[in-house]
Coordinates of C-alpha atoms in Angstrom, one line a residue:
Chain A
G1 CA 15.1 8.3 37.2
E2 CA 13.9 4.9 36.1
N3 CA 16.3 2.0 35.8
V4 CA 15.4 -0.8 33.5
E5 CA 17.4 -4.0 33.5
Q6 CA 17.0 -6.5 30.6
H7 CA 18.1 -10.2 30.5
P8 CA 19.6 -12.1 28.8
S9 CA 21.9 -10.0 26.5
T10 CA 22.1 -12.7 23.9
L11 CA 19.6 -15.6 23.1
S12 CA 19.9 -18.4 20.7
V13 CA 17.0 -20.7 19.9
Q14 CA 16.0 -23.2 17.3
E15 CA 13.5 -22.3 14.7
G16 CA 10.1 -23.3 16.3
D17 CA 11.1 -22.9 19.9
S18 CA 9.8 -20.1 22.2
A19 CA 11.9 -17.3 23.3
V20 CA 11.5 -15.3 26.6
I21 CA 13.1 -11.9 27.3
K22 CA 12.8 -10.4 30.8
C23 CA 12.9 -6.8 32.1
T24 CA 12.8 -5.3 35.6
Y25 CA 12.1 -1.8 36.5
S26 CA 12.8 0.2 39.5
D27 CA 10.1 3.0 39.8
S28 CA 6.7 1.7 40.9
A29 CA 5.2 4.8 39.2
S30 CA 6.1 3.3 35.7
N31 CA 2.9 2.2 34.0
Y32 CA 3.7 1.9 30.3
F33 CA 5.9 -0.8 28.8
P34 CA 6.7 -1.0 25.1
W35 CA 8.9 -3.5 23.3
Y36 CA 10.8 -2.6 20.2
K37 CA 12.6 -4.9 17.6
Q38 CA 15.6 -3.4 15.9
E39 CA 16.9 -5.1 12.8
L40 CA 20.4 -4.7 11.5
G41 CA 20.6 -1.2 9.9
K42 CA 17.1 -0.2 10.9
G43 CA 15.5 1.8 13.6
P44 CA 13.7 0.3 16.4
Q45 CA 10.0 -0.8 15.5
L46 CA 7.3 -1.0 18.1
I47 CA 6.0 -4.6 18.3
I48 CA 3.8 -4.6 21.2
D49 CA 3.1 -2.5 24.4
I50 CA 1.3 -3.0 27.6
R51 CA -0.2 -0.7 30.2
S52 CA -0.4 -1.3 33.9
N53 CA -4.0 -1.8 34.1
V54 CA -3.7 -5.3 32.3
G55 CA -1.5 -8.2 33.1
E56 CA -1.1 -9.8 29.6
K57 CA -1.4 -8.9 26.0
K58 CA -1.1 -11.0 22.9
D59 CA -0.6 -10.3 19.2
Q60 CA -0.4 -13.5 17.2
R61 CA 2.9 -15.1 18.2
I62 CA 4.0 -12.3 20.5
A63 CA 2.8 -11.7 24.0
V64 CA 3.9 -9.5 26.9
T65 CA 3.1 -10.2 30.6
L66 CA 3.4 -7.8 33.4
N67 CA 3.8 -8.3 37.2
K68 CA 3.5 -4.9 38.9
T69 CA 4.1 -6.4 42.4
A70 CA 7.6 -7.7 41.3
K71 CA 8.1 -4.8 38.9
H72 CA 8.9 -7.1 36.0
F73 CA 7.6 -7.7 32.5
S74 CA 8.5 -10.2 29.9
L75 CA 8.3 -10.7 26.0
H76 CA 7.3 -14.2 24.8
I77 CA 7.8 -15.2 21.2
T78 CA 6.4 -18.5 20.2
E79 CA 7.0 -20.7 17.1
T80 CA 10.2 -18.6 16.4
Q81 CA 11.2 -18.1 12.8
P82 CA 14.7 -16.8 11.4
E83 CA 13.1 -13.5 10.6
D84 CA 12.6 -12.9 14.4
S85 CA 16.3 -12.6 14.7
A86 CA 17.0 -9.1 15.9
V87 CA 17.8 -7.0 19.0
Y88 CA 14.8 -6.5 21.2
F89 CA 14.6 -3.6 23.6
C90 CA 12.2 -3.2 26.5
A91 CA 11.3 0.3 27.8
A92 CA 9.3 1.8 30.6
S93 CA 7.6 5.2 31.2
I94 CA 5.6 6.9 33.7
N95 CA 2.3 8.3 32.3
R96 CA 0.4 11.0 34.1
G97 CA -3.3 10.7 33.1
S98 CA -3.1 9.7 29.5
T99 CA 0.2 11.6 28.7
L100 CA 3.0 9.3 27.9
G101 CA 6.2 10.2 29.6
R102 CA 9.8 9.7 28.5
L103 CA 11.0 6.3 27.7
Y104 CA 13.7 4.5 29.7
F105 CA 15.2 1.6 27.6
G106 CA 16.8 -1.7 28.7
R107 CA 20.3 -2.6 27.2
G108 CA 18.8 -5.0 24.6
T109 CA 18.7 -8.7 23.8
Q110 CA 20.3 -10.0 20.6
L111 CA 18.0 -12.9 19.6
T112 CA 19.2 -15.5 17.2
V113 CA 16.9 -18.0 15.5
W114 CA 18.7 -20.9 14.0
P115 CA 16.9 -22.6 11.1
Chain B
S1 CA 1.9 5.0 11.7
A2 CA 3.8 8.0 10.4
V3 CA 6.6 7.6 7.8
I4 CA 9.8 9.0 9.2
S5 CA 12.7 9.9 7.0
Q6 CA 16.2 10.8 8.3
K7 CA 19.0 12.3 6.2
P8 CA 21.8 11.6 5.7
S9 CA 21.5 7.8 6.4
R10 CA 25.2 7.8 7.1
D11 CA 28.3 10.0 7.0
I12 CA 31.9 10.0 7.7
C13 CA 33.2 13.4 9.1
Q14 CA 36.5 15.0 10.1
R15 CA 37.0 15.8 13.8
G16 CA 36.3 19.3 14.5
T17 CA 33.5 19.7 12.0
S18 CA 29.7 19.8 12.5
L19 CA 26.9 17.8 10.9
T20 CA 23.3 18.6 10.7
I21 CA 20.8 15.7 10.6
Q22 CA 17.2 16.0 9.4
C23 CA 14.1 14.2 10.4
Q24 CA 11.0 14.6 8.3
V25 CA 7.6 13.2 9.0
D26 CA 4.8 12.6 6.4
S27 CA 2.2 14.0 9.0
Q28 CA 1.9 16.4 11.7
V29 CA 3.2 15.1 15.1
T30 CA 3.2 16.9 18.4
M31 CA 6.3 15.1 20.0
M32 CA 9.7 14.8 18.4
F33 CA 12.7 13.2 20.1
W34 CA 16.4 12.7 19.3
Y35 CA 18.2 9.7 20.7
R36 CA 21.8 8.5 20.4
Q37 CA 22.6 4.7 20.2
Q38 CA 26.4 3.9 20.4
P39 CA 27.6 0.8 18.7
G40 CA 26.0 -2.3 20.4
Q41 CA 24.3 -0.2 23.1
S42 CA 20.9 0.9 24.2
L43 CA 19.1 4.2 23.2
T44 CA 19.9 7.4 25.1
L45 CA 17.6 10.3 25.0
I46 CA 19.4 13.4 23.9
A47 CA 16.5 15.9 23.9
T48 CA 12.8 16.6 23.3
A49 CA 12.3 18.9 20.3
N50 CA 9.6 21.4 21.1
Q51 CA 7.9 23.3 18.2
G52 CA 8.4 27.0 18.6
S53 CA 10.6 26.9 21.6
E54 CA 14.0 25.6 22.8
A55 CA 14.5 21.8 23.0
T56 CA 14.5 20.2 26.5
Y57 CA 17.8 18.5 27.0
E58 CA 18.6 15.4 29.1
S59 CA 21.3 15.4 31.7
G60 CA 24.6 15.1 30.1
F61 CA 23.6 16.7 26.8
V62 CA 23.9 20.6 26.1
I63 CA 22.5 22.9 23.6
D64 CA 26.0 24.2 22.5
K65 CA 27.0 20.6 21.5
F66 CA 23.6 19.4 20.1
P67 CA 21.7 22.3 18.9
I68 CA 18.2 21.3 17.8
S69 CA 15.6 23.1 15.6
R70 CA 11.9 22.3 15.3
P71 CA 10.3 25.0 12.9
N72 CA 6.9 23.2 12.4
L73 CA 5.1 19.9 13.3
T74 CA 6.8 17.7 10.5
F75 CA 10.3 18.6 10.7
S76 CA 13.3 18.9 13.1
T77 CA 17.1 19.0 12.8
L78 CA 19.9 17.9 15.2
T79 CA 23.4 19.3 14.7
V80 CA 26.4 17.5 16.2
S81 CA 28.9 20.2 16.7
N82 CA 32.7 20.3 17.0
M83 CA 32.8 16.4 16.5
S84 CA 35.2 14.0 18.1
P85 CA 35.5 10.3 17.7
E86 CA 33.5 9.8 20.8
D87 CA 30.5 11.2 18.9
S88 CA 30.6 8.2 16.4
S89 CA 27.2 6.8 16.9
I90 CA 23.7 6.2 15.5
Y91 CA 21.5 9.2 15.9
L92 CA 17.8 8.4 15.9
C93 CA 14.7 10.6 15.5
S94 CA 11.4 9.3 17.0
V95 CA 7.9 10.9 16.8
S96 CA 4.7 10.7 18.5
P97 CA 1.5 12.1 16.9
D98 CA 0.4 13.2 20.4
S99 CA 1.3 12.7 24.0
Y100 CA -1.0 9.7 24.3
Q101 CA 0.4 7.6 21.6
P102 CA 3.7 5.5 21.4
Q103 CA 6.9 6.6 19.9
H104 CA 7.9 5.4 16.3
F105 CA 11.5 5.7 15.2
G106 CA 13.3 6.6 11.9
D107 CA 16.0 4.3 10.6
G108 CA 18.8 6.6 12.0
T109 CA 21.9 8.3 10.9
R110 CA 25.1 6.4 11.2
L111 CA 27.9 8.8 11.9
S112 CA 31.6 8.0 12.1
I113 CA 34.2 10.5 13.2
L114 CA 37.9 10.1 11.9

């Protein structure tokens, strides 16, 4: 099955700085890549996703980039705020047609934003 | 997105007992999934809950240990049977309205086994 590696496992940044989390995947057939944010005591929340027919997607301070050749994708958070502190998970799946396949998750990144 | 309610939110149980976790969604969804998240770890898919038929289990998970019901398009249960301390974990339900849309998660059930 698919293997998703995520780095770093922990990341500390100053408020206002940018944060970047990187993931690699093993199966070249993977073509859907969501990112989830999990706050303490809560379930994972979908924050952004990208499909393999695009290289970049932005939503306000959050962006995701995808390099299919290198089989890696990254989450970029700009102008970080203390409320961005959480665990972030990347995931990958293989979609057949428009049907989303099962998700394979990375191990997570604990992001801490210091005021 | 759908509102997903899980009950109980947490529980402390004795080893050898069983606990049933409920997942209720405020709208009909095609896909429902159950995950396990051990402390500080990633999410591991236990099974896909299929309406009107047996769940589809991932490698390492068996129906006798984790029986699942899915009586309709808005509700599912996961039972953790004959619990041991190794079953201490967060159990998460996720749903997708249909097979073209991303998964959304409930807030999970935090289970501790003494």
